Each structure stands twice: as C-alpha cells, then as structure tokens.
Short mmCIF file of C-alpha atoms in Angstrom, two decimals:
data_model
loop_
_atom_site.label_atom_id
_atom_site.label_comp_id
_atom_site.label_asym_id
_atom_site.label_seq_id
_atom_site.Cartn_x
_atom_site.Cartn_y
_atom_site.Cartn_z
CA MET J 1 204.77 -12.45 74.69
CA THR J 2 208.00 -12.73 76.78
CA GLU J 3 208.59 -8.95 75.79
CA PHE J 4 205.20 -8.27 77.43
CA LEU J 5 205.96 -10.17 80.32
CA ALA J 6 209.32 -8.58 80.90
CA ALA J 7 207.65 -5.33 80.54
CA LEU J 8 204.93 -6.10 82.74
CA SER J 9 207.12 -6.74 85.74
CA GLU J 10 208.98 -3.68 85.13
CA HIS J 11 206.38 -0.99 84.42
CA ALA J 12 203.81 0.32 87.04
CA PHE J 13 201.55 1.60 84.22
CA LEU J 14 201.28 -1.87 82.50
CA GLN J 15 200.47 -3.45 85.89
CA ARG J 16 197.87 -0.90 86.52
CA ALA J 17 196.44 -1.50 82.89
CA LEU J 18 196.30 -5.37 83.57
CA ALA J 19 194.75 -4.85 86.95
CA GLY J 20 192.07 -2.31 85.51
CA GLY J 21 191.34 -4.80 82.61
CA LEU J 22 190.74 -7.76 84.94
CA LEU J 23 188.67 -5.56 87.56
CA ALA J 24 186.44 -4.07 84.76
CA SER J 25 185.93 -7.59 83.49
CA ILE J 26 184.05 -8.51 86.74
CA GLY J 27 181.34 -5.84 86.45
CA CYS J 28 181.43 -6.12 82.75
CA GLY J 29 180.73 -9.87 82.73
CA VAL J 30 177.92 -9.53 85.17
CA MET J 31 176.02 -6.95 83.62
CA GLY J 32 176.75 -7.85 80.08
CA THR J 33 174.94 -11.00 80.81
CA TYR J 34 171.98 -9.02 81.81
CA VAL J 35 172.20 -6.82 78.58
CA VAL J 36 172.44 -10.09 76.49
CA VAL J 37 169.68 -12.05 77.87
CA GLN J 38 167.32 -8.79 78.17
CA ARG J 39 168.42 -7.68 74.67
CA ILE J 40 169.07 -4.18 75.48
CA SER J 41 172.28 -3.67 73.66
CA LEU J 42 170.69 -0.72 71.84
CA LEU J 43 169.82 0.63 75.39
CA ALA J 44 173.23 0.23 76.69
CA GLY J 45 174.69 1.85 73.55
CA GLY J 46 172.57 4.93 74.04
CA ILE J 47 173.70 5.15 77.70
CA ALA J 48 177.27 4.71 76.70
CA HIS J 49 177.42 7.50 74.00
CA ALA J 50 175.24 10.00 76.04
CA VAL J 51 177.97 9.65 78.68
CA LEU J 52 180.55 11.81 76.43
CA GLY J 53 177.95 14.67 77.24
CA GLY J 54 178.71 14.46 81.04
CA MET J 55 182.52 13.95 80.28
CA GLY J 56 182.56 17.01 78.09
CA VAL J 57 180.47 19.16 80.74
CA ALA J 58 182.86 18.07 83.39
CA TYR J 59 185.88 18.66 81.35
CA PHE J 60 184.91 22.27 80.60
CA PHE J 61 184.27 23.33 83.99
CA GLY J 62 187.59 21.64 85.09
CA HIS J 63 186.31 18.66 86.89
CA ALA J 64 187.35 15.13 86.25
CA PRO J 65 185.74 13.98 83.36
CA LEU J 66 185.03 10.51 85.05
CA ASN J 67 182.53 12.15 87.56
CA GLY J 68 180.80 13.83 84.73
CA ALA J 69 180.39 10.33 83.00
CA LEU J 70 179.12 8.71 86.21
CA VAL J 71 176.46 11.46 86.43
CA ALA J 72 175.56 11.39 82.62
CA ALA J 73 175.31 7.57 82.61
CA VAL J 74 172.93 7.35 85.58
CA VAL J 75 170.89 10.21 84.22
CA ALA J 76 170.76 8.72 80.58
CA ALA J 77 169.85 5.30 82.13
CA LEU J 78 166.96 6.78 83.94
CA ILE J 79 165.49 8.72 81.18
CA ILE J 80 165.69 5.72 79.02
CA GLY J 81 164.24 3.63 81.48
CA PHE J 82 161.48 5.95 81.91
CA VAL J 83 160.53 6.59 78.54
CA LYS J 84 160.50 2.64 78.32
CA LEU J 85 158.31 1.88 81.25
CA LYS J 86 156.04 4.97 81.50
CA LEU J 87 155.51 6.45 77.93
CA ARG J 88 154.51 4.66 74.76
CA GLU J 89 156.89 6.56 72.76
CA ARG J 90 158.95 4.69 70.21
CA GLU J 91 161.81 3.42 72.50
CA ASP J 92 164.36 3.18 69.61
CA THR J 93 163.81 6.75 68.59
CA VAL J 94 164.22 8.01 72.05
CA ILE J 95 167.31 6.01 72.59
CA ALA J 96 168.89 7.22 69.27
CA ALA J 97 168.32 10.83 70.22
CA ILE J 98 169.64 10.62 73.70
CA TRP J 99 172.77 8.79 71.95
CA ALA J 100 173.31 11.57 69.55
CA VAL J 101 172.49 14.52 71.82
CA GLY J 102 174.76 13.40 74.47
CA MET J 103 177.47 13.25 71.88
CA ALA J 104 176.69 16.51 70.60
CA VAL J 105 176.78 18.00 74.10
CA GLY J 106 180.19 16.50 74.78
CA ILE J 107 181.85 17.41 71.46
CA VAL J 108 180.56 21.00 71.80
CA PHE J 109 181.94 21.38 75.46
CA ILE J 110 185.18 19.62 74.68
CA THR J 111 186.07 21.67 71.67
CA LYS J 112 185.24 25.04 73.73
CA THR J 113 187.65 23.91 76.41
CA PRO J 114 190.73 25.77 76.30
CA GLY J 115 193.91 23.93 75.45
CA TYR J 116 194.80 20.81 73.62
CA ASN J 117 192.22 18.24 73.83
CA ALA J 118 194.34 15.05 73.76
CA ASP J 119 191.87 13.13 75.81
CA LEU J 120 189.02 13.23 73.35
CA MET J 121 190.24 10.20 71.54
CA GLY J 122 191.06 8.49 74.78
CA TYR J 123 187.49 8.93 75.88
CA LEU J 124 186.07 7.58 72.54
CA PHE J 125 188.33 4.58 72.04
CA GLY J 126 189.93 4.17 75.58
CA ASN J 127 193.28 4.25 76.97
CA ILE J 128 194.00 1.36 79.31
CA LEU J 129 197.76 2.29 79.45
CA MET J 130 196.72 5.67 81.14
CA ILE J 131 194.63 4.15 84.04
CA GLY J 132 195.76 5.68 87.18
CA THR J 133 195.58 4.29 90.61
CA ARG J 134 192.52 6.41 91.37
CA ASP J 135 190.77 5.00 88.17
CA LEU J 136 191.59 1.51 89.78
CA TRP J 137 189.89 2.16 93.10
CA LEU J 138 186.72 3.61 91.14
CA ILE J 139 186.51 0.46 89.18
CA ALA J 140 187.02 -1.63 92.19
CA ALA J 141 184.37 0.39 94.01
CA LEU J 142 181.85 0.11 91.09
CA ASP J 143 182.53 -3.82 90.94
CA LEU J 144 181.70 -4.15 94.55
CA ALA J 145 178.43 -2.00 94.22
CA ILE J 146 177.44 -4.21 91.20
CA LEU J 147 178.35 -7.60 93.02
CA LEU J 148 176.53 -6.57 96.05
CA LEU J 149 173.27 -5.47 94.46
CA VAL J 150 173.25 -8.39 92.08
CA GLY J 151 173.94 -10.67 95.10
CA LEU J 152 171.17 -9.12 97.07
CA PHE J 153 168.56 -8.81 94.18
CA TYR J 154 169.63 -11.75 92.11
CA ARG J 155 166.06 -13.39 92.22
CA GLN J 156 164.33 -10.14 91.52
CA PHE J 157 166.43 -9.40 88.62
CA LEU J 158 165.87 -13.02 87.18
CA ALA J 159 162.21 -12.45 87.58
CA VAL J 160 162.08 -9.20 86.13
CA CYS J 161 164.46 -10.18 82.82
CA PHE J 162 162.68 -13.48 82.45
CA ASP J 163 158.96 -12.51 82.80
CA ALA J 164 158.09 -9.01 84.07
CA GLU J 165 154.64 -9.32 83.89
CA PHE J 166 154.52 -12.41 86.21
CA ALA J 167 156.84 -10.69 88.65
CA ARG J 168 154.41 -7.84 88.77
CA VAL J 169 151.62 -10.21 89.70
CA ARG J 170 153.78 -11.60 92.45
CA GLY J 171 154.08 -8.19 93.85
CA VAL J 172 157.69 -7.48 92.86
CA ARG J 173 158.38 -3.76 92.11
CA VAL J 174 159.16 -4.46 88.63
CA ASP J 175 159.73 -0.83 87.47
CA ARG J 176 162.11 -0.13 90.38
CA TYR J 177 164.32 -2.97 89.79
CA TYR J 178 164.34 -2.53 86.12
CA LEU J 179 165.64 1.04 86.70
CA LEU J 180 168.22 -0.18 89.22
CA LEU J 181 169.31 -2.64 86.50
CA LEU J 182 169.81 -0.01 84.04
CA VAL J 183 171.79 2.25 86.49
CA LEU J 184 174.14 -0.64 87.11
CA VAL J 185 174.54 -1.14 83.25
CA ALA J 186 175.32 2.76 83.29
CA LEU J 187 177.90 2.28 86.04
CA THR J 188 179.45 -0.54 84.14
CA VAL J 189 179.67 1.56 81.08
CA VAL J 190 181.56 4.21 82.83
CA MET J 191 184.03 1.71 84.14
CA LEU J 192 184.58 0.19 80.85
CA ILE J 193 185.36 3.69 79.14
CA GLN J 194 188.67 3.49 80.84
CA VAL J 195 189.45 0.32 79.28
CA VAL J 196 187.99 0.44 75.70
CA GLY J 197 186.46 3.79 75.30
CA LEU J 198 182.75 4.72 75.03
CA ILE J 199 182.51 3.60 71.32
CA LEU J 200 183.77 0.17 72.02
CA VAL J 201 182.05 -0.14 75.27
CA ILE J 202 179.06 -2.31 74.11
CA ALA J 203 181.14 -4.85 72.20
CA LEU J 204 183.01 -5.67 75.51
CA MET J 205 180.06 -5.87 77.26
CA THR J 206 177.85 -8.03 75.28
CA LEU J 207 180.32 -10.17 73.33
CA PRO J 208 181.85 -12.39 76.31
CA ALA J 209 178.25 -12.90 77.69
CA ALA J 210 177.03 -13.65 74.14
CA ILE J 211 179.75 -16.10 73.65
CA ALA J 212 178.92 -17.83 77.09
CA SER J 213 175.13 -17.94 76.38
CA ARG J 214 175.78 -20.19 73.25
CA PHE J 215 177.00 -22.84 75.60
CA LEU J 216 175.56 -22.31 79.02
CA SER J 217 171.88 -22.16 80.13
CA SER J 218 172.05 -20.58 83.56
CA LEU J 219 172.17 -17.02 84.09
CA PHE J 220 174.79 -17.47 86.85
CA ALA J 221 176.98 -19.71 84.77
CA ILE J 222 176.94 -17.17 81.94
CA MET J 223 177.91 -14.53 84.16
CA VAL J 224 180.95 -16.28 85.70
CA ALA J 225 181.99 -17.40 82.20
CA ALA J 226 181.53 -13.84 80.83
CA VAL J 227 183.80 -12.40 83.39
CA LEU J 228 186.57 -15.25 82.75
CA LEU J 229 186.16 -14.42 79.00
CA GLY J 230 186.56 -10.74 79.51
CA GLY J 231 189.46 -11.01 81.77
CA LEU J 232 191.06 -13.22 78.91
CA PHE J 233 190.33 -10.61 76.02
CA THR J 234 191.54 -7.45 78.09
CA THR J 235 194.74 -9.31 79.29
CA ALA J 236 195.51 -10.92 75.75
CA GLY J 237 194.63 -7.80 73.97
CA LEU J 238 196.96 -5.86 76.29
CA ALA J 239 199.76 -8.39 75.76
CA LEU J 240 199.25 -8.63 71.79
CA SER J 241 199.10 -4.83 71.41
CA TYR J 242 202.09 -4.09 73.64
CA GLY J 243 204.83 -5.59 71.20
CA PRO J 244 203.72 -3.98 67.78
CA ASP J 245 202.49 -0.95 69.67
CA LEU J 246 198.89 -1.16 68.61
CA ALA J 247 195.70 0.58 70.06
CA THR J 248 194.95 -1.73 73.05
CA GLY J 249 191.17 -1.06 73.14
CA PRO J 250 190.55 -2.00 69.39
CA VAL J 251 192.67 -5.00 69.82
CA ILE J 252 190.68 -6.23 72.80
CA ILE J 253 187.39 -5.81 70.93
CA LEU J 254 189.02 -7.76 67.83
CA LEU J 255 189.86 -10.55 69.91
CA ALA J 256 186.41 -10.71 71.31
CA GLY J 257 184.51 -10.14 68.15
CA SER J 258 186.65 -12.88 66.20
CA THR J 259 186.02 -15.48 69.20
CA TYR J 260 182.47 -14.66 68.77
CA LEU J 261 182.33 -15.02 65.07
CA LEU J 262 184.31 -18.46 65.68
CA THR J 263 181.85 -19.82 68.34
CA ALA J 264 179.14 -18.87 66.09
CA ALA J 265 180.48 -20.84 63.24
CA VAL J 266 181.33 -23.51 65.53
CA ARG J 267 177.85 -23.80 66.88
CA GLY J 268 176.42 -23.50 63.55
CA PHE J 269 178.64 -26.21 62.09
CA GLY J 270 177.89 -28.49 65.17
CA ARG J 271 174.21 -28.21 64.63
CA GLN J 272 174.44 -29.18 61.02
CA THR J 273 176.57 -32.18 61.51
CA GLY J 274 174.41 -32.96 64.58
CA ARG J 275 171.37 -33.94 62.64
CA MET X 1 129.31 -19.70 103.52
CA ASN X 2 132.23 -19.99 101.23
CA MET X 3 133.97 -16.73 99.91
CA PRO X 4 134.00 -16.67 96.11
CA ALA X 5 137.38 -16.83 94.45
CA LEU X 6 136.77 -13.85 91.98
CA VAL X 7 134.01 -11.20 92.07
CA LEU X 8 133.83 -8.65 89.30
CA GLU X 9 131.05 -5.98 89.81
CA ARG X 10 130.15 -3.48 86.90
CA VAL X 11 133.67 -3.56 85.87
CA SER X 12 134.39 -1.48 82.74
CA PHE X 13 137.94 -1.07 81.04
CA ALA X 14 138.99 0.73 78.18
CA TYR X 15 142.45 1.15 76.23
CA ASP X 16 142.71 4.63 75.09
CA HIS X 17 139.20 5.41 75.22
CA GLN X 18 138.64 2.27 73.23
CA PRO X 19 135.90 0.27 75.53
CA VAL X 20 137.19 -3.37 75.97
CA LEU X 21 134.92 -4.29 78.90
CA THR X 22 131.76 -2.66 79.65
CA ASP X 23 129.72 -3.27 83.03
CA VAL X 24 131.02 -6.82 83.42
CA ASP X 25 129.59 -8.82 86.37
CA LEU X 26 131.10 -12.16 87.18
CA VAL X 27 131.43 -14.33 90.21
CA VAL X 28 133.74 -17.33 90.20
CA ALA X 29 133.18 -20.03 93.04
CA GLU X 30 136.06 -21.37 94.97
CA ASN X 31 136.25 -24.68 93.16
CA GLU X 32 135.07 -23.67 89.82
CA LEU X 33 136.49 -24.33 86.43
CA LEU X 34 135.48 -21.66 84.16
CA GLY X 35 136.38 -21.10 80.54
CA LEU X 36 136.60 -17.56 78.85
CA ILE X 37 135.79 -17.67 75.16
CA GLY X 38 135.21 -14.85 72.58
CA PRO X 39 136.58 -13.47 69.61
CA ASN X 40 140.01 -11.72 69.38
CA GLY X 41 140.14 -8.42 71.09
CA GLY X 42 136.91 -9.20 72.72
CA GLY X 43 138.37 -8.73 76.16
CA LYS X 44 139.25 -12.18 77.43
CA SER X 45 143.08 -11.24 78.24
CA THR X 46 141.86 -8.07 79.68
CA LEU X 47 139.72 -9.66 82.18
CA ILE X 48 142.48 -12.03 83.24
CA LYS X 49 144.75 -9.29 83.61
CA LEU X 50 142.06 -7.14 85.63
CA ALA X 51 141.69 -10.37 88.07
CA ALA X 52 145.45 -10.61 88.30
CA GLY X 53 145.75 -7.04 89.21
CA LEU X 54 148.02 -6.15 86.10
CA LEU X 55 145.41 -3.68 84.95
CA LYS X 56 143.06 -1.43 87.11
CA PRO X 57 139.46 -1.26 86.02
CA ASP X 58 138.20 2.21 84.89
CA SER X 59 135.08 1.72 87.06
CA GLY X 60 133.68 -1.05 89.08
CA THR X 61 135.52 -3.38 91.56
CA VAL X 62 137.60 -6.62 91.37
CA ARG X 63 137.58 -8.67 94.57
CA VAL X 64 139.84 -11.61 94.91
CA CYS X 65 139.01 -13.96 97.79
CA GLY X 66 137.36 -10.90 99.14
CA ARG X 67 140.31 -8.41 98.69
CA SER X 68 141.74 -6.36 96.01
CA PRO X 69 143.91 -8.02 93.54
CA SER X 70 147.06 -6.28 94.76
CA ALA X 71 146.12 -7.40 98.65
CA ALA X 72 145.43 -10.86 97.52
CA ARG X 73 148.48 -11.62 95.38
CA GLN X 74 149.51 -14.35 97.38
CA GLU X 75 146.25 -16.23 96.45
CA ILE X 76 146.79 -15.48 92.65
CA GLY X 77 148.35 -17.84 90.19
CA TYR X 78 149.08 -16.28 86.80
CA VAL X 79 150.07 -18.28 83.64
CA PRO X 80 150.78 -15.72 80.98
CA GLN X 81 150.20 -15.97 77.20
CA PHE X 82 152.65 -18.75 75.92
CA ALA X 83 153.48 -16.62 72.66
CA GLY X 84 155.11 -13.69 74.49
CA PHE X 85 157.79 -15.57 75.99
CA GLU X 86 161.36 -15.74 75.31
CA ARG X 87 162.12 -19.43 74.78
CA ASP X 88 166.08 -19.09 74.81
CA PHE X 89 166.24 -17.38 78.14
CA PRO X 90 169.01 -19.12 80.24
CA ILE X 91 167.06 -20.59 83.09
CA THR X 92 166.26 -24.26 84.13
CA VAL X 93 162.85 -25.73 84.85
CA ALA X 94 163.45 -25.69 88.61
CA GLN X 95 164.74 -22.13 88.74
CA ALA X 96 161.74 -21.01 86.83
CA VAL X 97 159.39 -22.66 89.05
CA GLN X 98 161.02 -21.35 92.00
CA LEU X 99 160.26 -17.84 90.80
CA GLY X 100 156.63 -18.53 91.50
CA ARG X 101 157.64 -18.26 95.15
CA LEU X 102 158.81 -14.65 94.67
CA GLY X 103 157.01 -12.24 97.00
CA SER X 104 157.51 -8.71 97.70
CA GLY X 105 160.32 -8.18 100.25
CA ARG X 106 162.10 -11.64 100.46
CA LEU X 107 165.57 -12.15 99.33
CA ARG X 108 166.49 -15.76 100.04
CA TRP X 109 164.28 -18.95 99.40
CA ARG X 110 163.17 -20.74 102.78
CA LYS X 111 162.46 -24.22 103.11
CA LYS X 112 159.11 -23.74 102.66
CA ASP X 113 159.45 -22.18 99.34
CA ARG X 114 161.71 -25.02 98.10
CA GLU X 115 159.09 -27.62 99.08
CA ALA X 116 156.28 -25.81 97.50
CA ALA X 117 158.19 -25.51 94.34
CA ASP X 118 159.06 -29.31 94.60
CA ARG X 119 155.34 -30.01 94.87
CA ALA X 120 154.32 -27.82 91.95
CA ILE X 121 156.99 -29.83 89.89
CA ALA X 122 155.63 -33.11 90.90
CA GLU X 123 152.08 -32.14 90.30
CA THR X 124 152.82 -31.10 86.81
CA ARG X 125 155.12 -34.26 86.30
CA LEU X 126 158.08 -32.06 85.58
CA GLU X 127 160.58 -34.08 87.77
CA PRO X 128 162.46 -35.64 84.91
CA LEU X 129 162.98 -32.15 83.31
CA GLN X 130 163.80 -30.02 86.26
CA ASN X 131 167.23 -29.51 85.58
CA ARG X 132 166.92 -28.85 81.76
CA PRO X 133 167.05 -25.37 80.31
CA ILE X 134 163.56 -24.12 79.16
CA SER X 135 164.86 -23.88 75.64
CA ASP X 136 165.14 -27.66 75.46
CA LEU X 137 161.53 -28.08 76.12
CA SER X 138 158.50 -28.92 73.85
CA GLY X 139 155.59 -26.36 73.94
CA GLY X 140 153.46 -28.65 76.09
CA GLU X 141 156.33 -29.01 78.58
CA LEU X 142 156.85 -25.31 78.83
CA GLN X 143 153.22 -24.73 79.41
CA ARG X 144 153.55 -27.12 82.25
CA VAL X 145 156.58 -25.01 83.55
CA LEU X 146 154.49 -22.03 83.50
CA ILE X 147 151.45 -23.66 85.22
CA ALA X 148 153.85 -25.15 87.97
CA ARG X 149 155.45 -21.79 88.31
CA ALA X 150 151.71 -20.42 89.25
CA LEU X 151 151.07 -23.38 91.43
CA ALA X 152 154.37 -23.00 93.31
CA GLY X 153 152.85 -19.90 94.93
CA GLU X 154 149.87 -22.13 96.35
CA PRO X 155 147.05 -19.87 94.73
CA ARG X 156 143.37 -20.12 95.46
CA LEU X 157 142.60 -18.49 92.05
CA LEU X 158 144.62 -19.82 88.93
CA LEU X 159 144.38 -17.58 85.76
CA LEU X 160 145.45 -18.88 82.51
CA ASP X 161 145.61 -16.79 79.34
CA GLU X 162 145.33 -19.29 76.46
CA PRO X 163 147.14 -22.13 77.98
CA THR X 164 146.66 -24.35 74.93
CA SER X 165 147.26 -22.24 72.10
CA ASN X 166 150.38 -23.51 70.07
CA LEU X 167 149.80 -27.12 71.63
CA ASP X 168 149.10 -30.32 69.78
CA GLN X 169 145.99 -31.98 70.73
CA ARG X 170 147.74 -34.65 73.05
CA ALA X 171 149.57 -31.76 75.09
CA GLU X 172 146.34 -29.84 75.12
CA GLU X 173 144.44 -32.82 76.62
CA ASP X 174 147.01 -33.18 79.25
CA ILE X 175 146.87 -29.65 80.18
CA LEU X 176 142.96 -29.81 80.34
CA GLN X 177 143.14 -32.79 82.75
CA LEU X 178 145.63 -31.17 85.01
CA LEU X 179 143.27 -28.18 85.21
CA ALA X 180 140.24 -30.20 85.91
CA ARG X 181 142.27 -31.86 88.75
CA LEU X 182 143.51 -28.57 90.04
CA SER X 183 139.92 -27.30 90.19
CA GLU X 184 139.15 -29.65 92.92
CA ARG X 185 141.06 -27.25 95.29
CA MET X 186 141.14 -24.05 93.55
CA ALA X 187 139.14 -21.79 91.32
CA VAL X 188 140.55 -21.90 87.82
CA ILE X 189 139.92 -19.49 84.87
CA LEU X 190 141.29 -20.12 81.42
CA VAL X 191 141.16 -18.13 78.27
CA THR X 192 140.94 -20.17 75.37
CA HIS X 193 140.59 -19.63 71.45
CA ASP X 194 139.90 -23.11 71.18
CA VAL X 195 136.22 -24.37 71.48
CA GLY X 196 137.21 -28.12 71.50
CA PHE X 197 139.07 -27.44 74.79
CA VAL X 198 135.87 -25.72 76.46
CA ALA X 199 134.57 -29.39 75.84
CA GLY X 200 136.53 -31.08 78.71
CA GLY X 201 135.90 -30.58 82.24
CA VAL X 202 134.79 -27.17 82.27
CA GLN X 203 131.64 -26.36 84.37
CA ARG X 204 130.85 -23.02 82.87
CA VAL X 205 131.75 -20.85 79.96
CA ALA X 206 131.77 -17.17 79.84
CA CYS X 207 131.40 -15.65 76.39
CA VAL X 208 133.43 -12.21 76.45
CA ASN X 209 132.77 -9.70 73.83
CA GLN X 210 132.94 -6.28 75.43
CA THR X 211 130.07 -7.47 77.83
CA LEU X 212 129.95 -11.01 79.33
CA MET X 213 127.53 -13.81 79.20
CA CYS X 214 127.89 -16.75 81.23
CA HIS X 215 126.58 -20.14 80.37
CA ASP X 216 126.04 -23.18 82.73
CA THR X 217 127.33 -26.20 81.25
CA GLN X 218 124.35 -28.17 82.13
CA GLY X 219 120.85 -28.08 80.81
CA LEU X 220 121.71 -27.77 77.24
CA THR X 221 121.05 -30.29 74.50
CA GLY X 222 124.50 -31.36 73.50
CA ASP X 223 123.61 -31.89 69.84
CA ALA X 224 123.80 -28.33 68.65
CA ILE X 225 127.02 -27.78 70.34
CA GLU X 226 128.45 -31.04 69.18
CA ALA X 227 127.60 -29.90 65.51
CA LEU X 228 129.01 -26.75 66.21
CA TYR X 229 132.42 -27.92 67.88
CA GLY X 230 132.75 -31.24 66.21
CA HIS X 231 133.59 -32.64 69.60
CA SER X 232 131.79 -34.45 72.24
CA VAL X 233 130.47 -31.66 74.54
CA ARG X 234 128.76 -31.68 77.90
CA LEU X 235 128.27 -28.19 78.41
CA VAL X 236 127.24 -24.44 77.29
CA HIS X 237 124.03 -22.92 77.47
CA HIS X 238 123.51 -20.05 75.76
CA ASP X 239 121.42 -17.66 78.04
CA HIS X 240 122.01 -14.16 76.45
CA GLY X 241 118.85 -12.85 77.85
CA GLU X 242 120.94 -12.46 81.06
CA HIS X 243 122.12 -9.15 79.98
CA PRO X 244 119.45 -7.25 78.37
#
C-alpha cells in the first residue's frame, strides 16, 4: 500500500487512473441505482456489449474508438427502449440479439483494421492505467450531464421507475423520460469502459447500488452510497493491483463482487437471527 | 345542473381484435360510489383504464368532468392494481404520496403540493408511517398509500382497480369506509372481485362482461342477494333488460 502511495505521488498515469476511477464512480453510482431498482441489468448489458460495434467501426475508419462507443451506446439504448415501449416483441430476445450483433460488428471491423490490435483487450476488460487527460475530461463532462439531468428530472424519473402507469395518468411523458434514462445509462456505460472494459461494466454499475439498496430505503441515499462505494472499489482495486501487477479492472470487480456476497450473507444471517 | 364525473357513450374497445367492451354506456354522477363487478377478463380493468386515459376507445367517447380524460387528468385519481407493484422499491410513504402531485411540466414541489400531500396522508391515517419505506408496510397500509397518492392530486373522479384484493377483512372494511367517506366529495369507481365488498356503501353496481349492466342498490329485496353473497346487503338490482 505504501508502495502504491509512493508511486501515486510520482506517476502522472496513476494519478489520472485514480481521478478517472473516482469520476466514473459518480455517474456509475447514480445511474447504477436506476438500473438496480428498475431491474434492467440485462438491458444495460445489451447496451454495453453493443458498444463494441461502434468502437470497431470508429477504429476501422481511424476515429477515436470512444466516439464510436458514444454513438453506438446511444443508438443501442434507443433501439432497445423503442422495442420495449412500442413493440410487443420478446424483449430479452431483442436485447440478446443487439448484444451479440454489436459485438460481432465490432470484432469484424477491429480484425479488419490494419496493424496490431493491442487495444481490443483494453476495450473488453478496460485499462484504467491508460486513461488520458482527454478521457478524464470526457468522463467529467458525462458526469456533469448525468447529474444535471437527474437533478432536473429526479421526480419524473422516480415516478417512471416506481409506477409508470400512474405517472402516465398524471400526464408525465413516460416514454420520453424512459428513453432519456436509457440514454444516460448508455453514456455511463461508455465512461466506465475506460475503467473496467465493456464486459465488466455491468458489474461495476450494479454492484455498488445493489449493496447500498440492501441497507437503505430511499433512492437518493442509495445513489450517494453507491457513488461512495464505487469510488472505494475503484481506488482499492487500483491500489491492490498495483503492487502484484494484476489487471486493475478485474480486481475492482472482484472487490465489488465479494463485498456484495458478504453483505448478502450478513443480511441473510441477520434476518435469521433476528427472528 | 351538475356535470357528471364520468360519461361513457357507446364505448367499444378490443385488444388485438378481441372485443373486451362493446357499446358501453355509463354515466357516473359527481358524488357517486360505483362498484364494478364481473368475471375475470370481462373488461372491468379496461373500463377503468379507458376512464383514466390509459387506453383510447376504438369507438365511442369518454368524458371526465366534460372533457377528454387527457385534458381532465388533473381531475383523475388513479389507484392501480395492487398486484403489479414492486414492493421493494426504495421509496418512503411520504415520497410516494407526493408523486401524486406530479403534473406535466413542473420540476419542483410548491407549498401547495406539499400541503395537498400532507392532507392526503392525514385523510388515510398514514401520518405515523410517513417516513417508513413502503417495503415495511402491510398490504392494507400500502393500499392506503396508493389511495393517498391518488388523493394528493385532489381529484374529482377516483378510479380504483381492485383495491381490496390481497387484503384481510379488517383492512378491506377500512378501505371501504374510507371510500364511502370520500364519495361525499368526489365520484368513486372501484373494481372489485369481492362481492362482499360491494355490500358496503356502494350506491350502484355495474356488472361488466363485455357489455355493461347497471344496478341500483335500492329497490331490491335483500334476501336473494344475502343468500348469494352470504353478507348483509342493501343493494343490487338486476335489471338486465336495460340492454336488449
């Protein structure tokens, strides 16, 4: 740990990694809470994996993969949202299809791109140590957008998540807010890809909020706790992986996952002895 | 002359070409307490959703306080079916009730909104529970929260879809008394499976089974109904000749 702290003061890339992890935790905790209480993890997973398609296409045409990811994430969110709202299609089938097709498109384009594709693993599993200053600005901008919109429409989002039918009777534009919520989830996915990669995104998005929701019973409180937990996991993951030179993203997820299991056990035990 | 709270005129509705309601006429006066009974799939919930503006009729017109349901949504209090509800959603009683004030464009609660929510909480006797998460509540308490949320909007027409399914008898009588009291100042329409519930303060019963037949609660010998329902009843008048 002291080794990590010494290295942190010395290396700019570690400072950027730390800042990136902490910044990403903000949007992650807020949007992860919506994903958990609305039970749309599968949906968020579909968006996350479809993102590879956009990254691959952008990569092939020589653009920044992250820009492709942003476009693909928003498009996937809108398609999935539209299917869910308007078509009586089997939602899980559509999500699974978008999930796989997005990845297939991504792999096809990435493998067709000339040169050595060292970045592919980075997209899939993240490379927080490679976060650049430009990435930090992007994550900060996405945070700002998420906080602004959630702050502005907190009640509408709450009403839509809690009881969409009632919200509709009250004249709330349920479909519009639902799609906006999905787009914000998509933006969060993109910013977390830098940290843990698109395969691990869903765990980092949902586990902090899921842990918090075991102990707290207001949406806002869960959001705050999820942000703090996310920051804790990314920071601790960074510190623990640095010394033994482990892959940071997976270590972050293992920390979050084991904490989740631990709290599940504690709650289960507490419930049994409480009777 | 008073404006009826709800008027349905020759309303028909079908789900995927499967007719659910056919040529339904119904007028509900402003302080009426109307019970909707009928078999499963007979169209009770559909009728409530048409009145709430959640569904649009294929033909015919729906008028709430003289306007279309979407124009009159501030007058509508809607209490959805209990069963389709997430019990573990992280929200307190007071927060859930406040959502009943939500309108189209507003972003912040005003003083008026908070006062209306407080009145609704008081009226449904939820004050001691108002900071509790809804996951802590019993079925009857949660049902009162849903009613309070609808009342927070200060409706003139209260629509309830099976407010007493899943409740024990005491909780059920509680809700019934509350609705009877509310019908002194607004129209109340409730869907119920439970014929015993209809026995309470309901002034009129409508039997919905694709078509609709209304029955006044006066002018019927109670004996037959009592035998049928096993309950003390002072209502229901079967006049099926209304719709030839």
